C-alpha cells in the first residue's frame, strides 16, 4: 500500500519547492488563542536575551528580527517550545499551502519597510521566491533579509541594512536565560534516567542534534548513549560545549505512517502597533522524533483560531 493510500482519509497533494517535493495534507490544524498568547509573551522575553547584533532592525526597533518562528507542540493547552527561530526558513512553503497565513502576512507587510531577500549562492532560493523578491548580495541596494550562513563573512557588511540576524543567526544561548535548556561540556552531566536532546551552541536546520530516549524500546530517530557522548565530545573540542534540553515528545498526528507531529508557526512584528502578531504556520509529521527539516515528512496548514 503506498503512502498516499495509507494517509487517508486525509486528502494529500504534492507541493513542489525547488528540488523538494513535499507531501501536503489539506487537513487543517488550529493554533489556539492560548498558545498564541504564550508565544507572544515568550517572544517579548526572548528579544531581551537574544544576543545583540549591529543590524538595522536591532538599532532602530530593539528586536533581532521582524519575523520569528516557533517550533513546538500544544501540550493540552501548554506551549512546549523546541526552538525560537530568529531568521526562519519555510516562509514561502507556508505561503504556498496556507491561504490564511498568506493573507495575514500580506496585511502585516503593509506595516513593514520594503526589503529584498539577499541570498547566498550556496542556498536554494526556491522558498524565498514564493514570498519576497530575491537578489544576490551585490545587487542588494536597500534593506535586506539575509539568507546565508553566519560563517559567510562577506554578508556581514549588510548588517546596517538587515531586518534580521546575520552573525548571530541560530545562536541558542537565549534558551539558557529562558529556562529552555542548559549548557554542558561533559558527558558526566547527562541525566542517566531521563530522555534528552543535544543542541549545538549555534546552528540551524537541525544540524548537530542528537535525541536520546531512555526507554528500552525508543522510537526511530534516537541515538545510543555512546553516540550522544561522542557528539558532545566532538562539539566540546570544536565549539566548547553544547546545550541539553529535556526530550519533549511530539504530538500524535493520527496519520498511520507519520505518527509524530510538531507545529511550526510564525510571529511577525507590526511596525505601526509595535507588537507581535501571530500569523499561523504549518504542522509537520514524520515517523521519526527528529522532525526538523526532514524531507520524508508530510505537512499541512496550521491556522489561527
Short mmCIF file of N, CA, C and O in Angstrom, two decimals, residues 182-184 186-198 212-215 225 228-229 232 243-247:
data_model
loop_
_atom_site.label_atom_id
_atom_site.label_comp_id
_atom_site.label_asym_id
_atom_site.label_seq_id
_atom_site.Cartn_x
_atom_site.Cartn_y
_atom_site.Cartn_z
N UNK A 182 20.07 23.85 29.12
CA UNK A 182 21.25 24.18 29.92
C UNK A 182 22.52 23.90 29.11
O UNK A 182 22.53 23.05 28.23
N UNK A 183 23.58 24.60 29.48
CA UNK A 183 24.89 24.38 28.87
C UNK A 183 25.58 23.20 29.54
O UNK A 183 25.54 23.07 30.78
N UNK A 184 26.21 22.34 28.75
CA UNK A 184 27.03 21.27 29.31
C UNK A 184 28.32 21.14 28.51
O UNK A 184 28.37 21.50 27.33
N UNK A 186 30.48 18.13 29.41
CA UNK A 186 31.00 16.82 29.79
C UNK A 186 29.87 15.80 29.80
O UNK A 186 28.77 16.10 30.27
N UNK A 187 30.13 14.58 29.30
CA UNK A 187 29.11 13.53 29.37
C UNK A 187 28.67 13.18 30.79
O UNK A 187 27.59 12.61 30.98
N UNK A 188 29.49 13.54 31.77
CA UNK A 188 29.10 13.27 33.17
C UNK A 188 27.89 14.10 33.57
O UNK A 188 27.25 13.81 34.59
N UNK A 189 27.56 15.11 32.78
CA UNK A 189 26.41 15.96 33.09
C UNK A 189 25.11 15.44 32.47
O UNK A 189 24.06 16.03 32.68
N UNK A 190 25.20 14.34 31.71
CA UNK A 190 23.98 13.76 31.15
C UNK A 190 23.09 13.21 32.26
O UNK A 190 23.59 12.57 33.20
N UNK A 191 21.78 13.43 32.17
CA UNK A 191 20.86 12.77 33.10
C UNK A 191 20.69 11.31 32.68
O UNK A 191 20.25 11.02 31.58
N UNK A 192 21.07 10.39 33.52
CA UNK A 192 21.10 8.98 33.14
C UNK A 192 19.73 8.33 33.11
O UNK A 192 19.56 7.29 32.50
N UNK A 193 18.77 8.87 33.77
CA UNK A 193 17.45 8.24 33.80
C UNK A 193 16.37 9.11 33.18
O UNK A 193 15.20 8.93 33.45
N UNK A 194 16.79 10.08 32.38
CA UNK A 194 15.82 10.95 31.70
C UNK A 194 16.22 11.12 30.24
O UNK A 194 17.40 11.14 29.91
N UNK A 195 15.23 11.26 29.40
CA UNK A 195 15.47 11.46 27.97
C UNK A 195 15.87 12.92 27.71
O UNK A 195 15.43 13.83 28.43
N UNK A 196 16.69 13.13 26.68
CA UNK A 196 17.17 14.49 26.42
C UNK A 196 17.49 14.69 24.96
O UNK A 196 17.58 13.74 24.17
N UNK A 197 17.69 15.97 24.60
CA UNK A 197 18.12 16.37 23.26
C UNK A 197 19.38 17.22 23.41
O UNK A 197 19.45 18.09 24.28
N UNK A 198 20.36 16.96 22.55
CA UNK A 198 21.57 17.79 22.50
C UNK A 198 21.46 18.75 21.32
O UNK A 198 21.06 18.35 20.22
N UNK A 212 18.20 11.40 22.65
CA UNK A 212 18.42 10.19 23.45
C UNK A 212 17.15 9.89 24.25
O UNK A 212 16.72 10.71 25.05
N UNK A 213 16.57 8.72 24.02
CA UNK A 213 15.35 8.29 24.70
C UNK A 213 15.70 7.18 25.66
O UNK A 213 16.24 6.15 25.26
N UNK A 214 15.39 7.39 26.92
CA UNK A 214 15.80 6.46 27.97
C UNK A 214 15.00 5.17 27.94
O UNK A 214 15.38 4.17 28.55
N UNK A 215 13.86 5.14 27.22
CA UNK A 215 13.03 3.94 27.19
C UNK A 215 13.77 2.77 26.55
O UNK A 215 14.64 2.95 25.69
N UNK A 225 23.49 6.05 23.88
CA UNK A 225 24.22 6.93 24.79
C UNK A 225 25.65 7.16 24.31
O UNK A 225 26.16 8.29 24.36
N UNK A 228 25.66 9.83 21.70
CA UNK A 228 25.43 11.15 22.28
C UNK A 228 26.71 11.67 22.93
O UNK A 228 27.06 12.85 22.80
N UNK A 229 27.42 10.78 23.62
CA UNK A 229 28.68 11.16 24.25
C UNK A 229 29.71 11.56 23.20
O UNK A 229 30.44 12.55 23.38
N UNK A 232 28.90 15.07 21.84
CA UNK A 232 29.24 16.11 22.81
C UNK A 232 30.75 16.33 22.87
O UNK A 232 31.22 17.48 22.86
N UNK A 243 24.19 22.48 24.28
CA UNK A 243 23.04 22.68 25.15
C UNK A 243 22.26 21.37 25.25
O UNK A 243 22.18 20.61 24.29
N UNK A 244 21.70 21.14 26.42
CA UNK A 244 20.90 19.94 26.64
C UNK A 244 19.50 20.35 27.08
O UNK A 244 19.33 21.22 27.94
N UNK A 245 18.51 19.75 26.44
CA UNK A 245 17.11 20.06 26.71
C UNK A 245 16.36 18.77 27.02
O UNK A 245 16.66 17.71 26.46
N UNK A 246 15.40 18.86 27.91
CA UNK A 246 14.52 17.73 28.15
C UNK A 246 13.87 17.30 26.84
O UNK A 246 13.46 18.14 26.04
N UNK A 247 13.80 15.99 26.60
CA UNK A 247 13.13 15.49 25.40
C UNK A 247 11.62 15.67 25.55
O UNK A 247 11.00 15.04 26.40
#
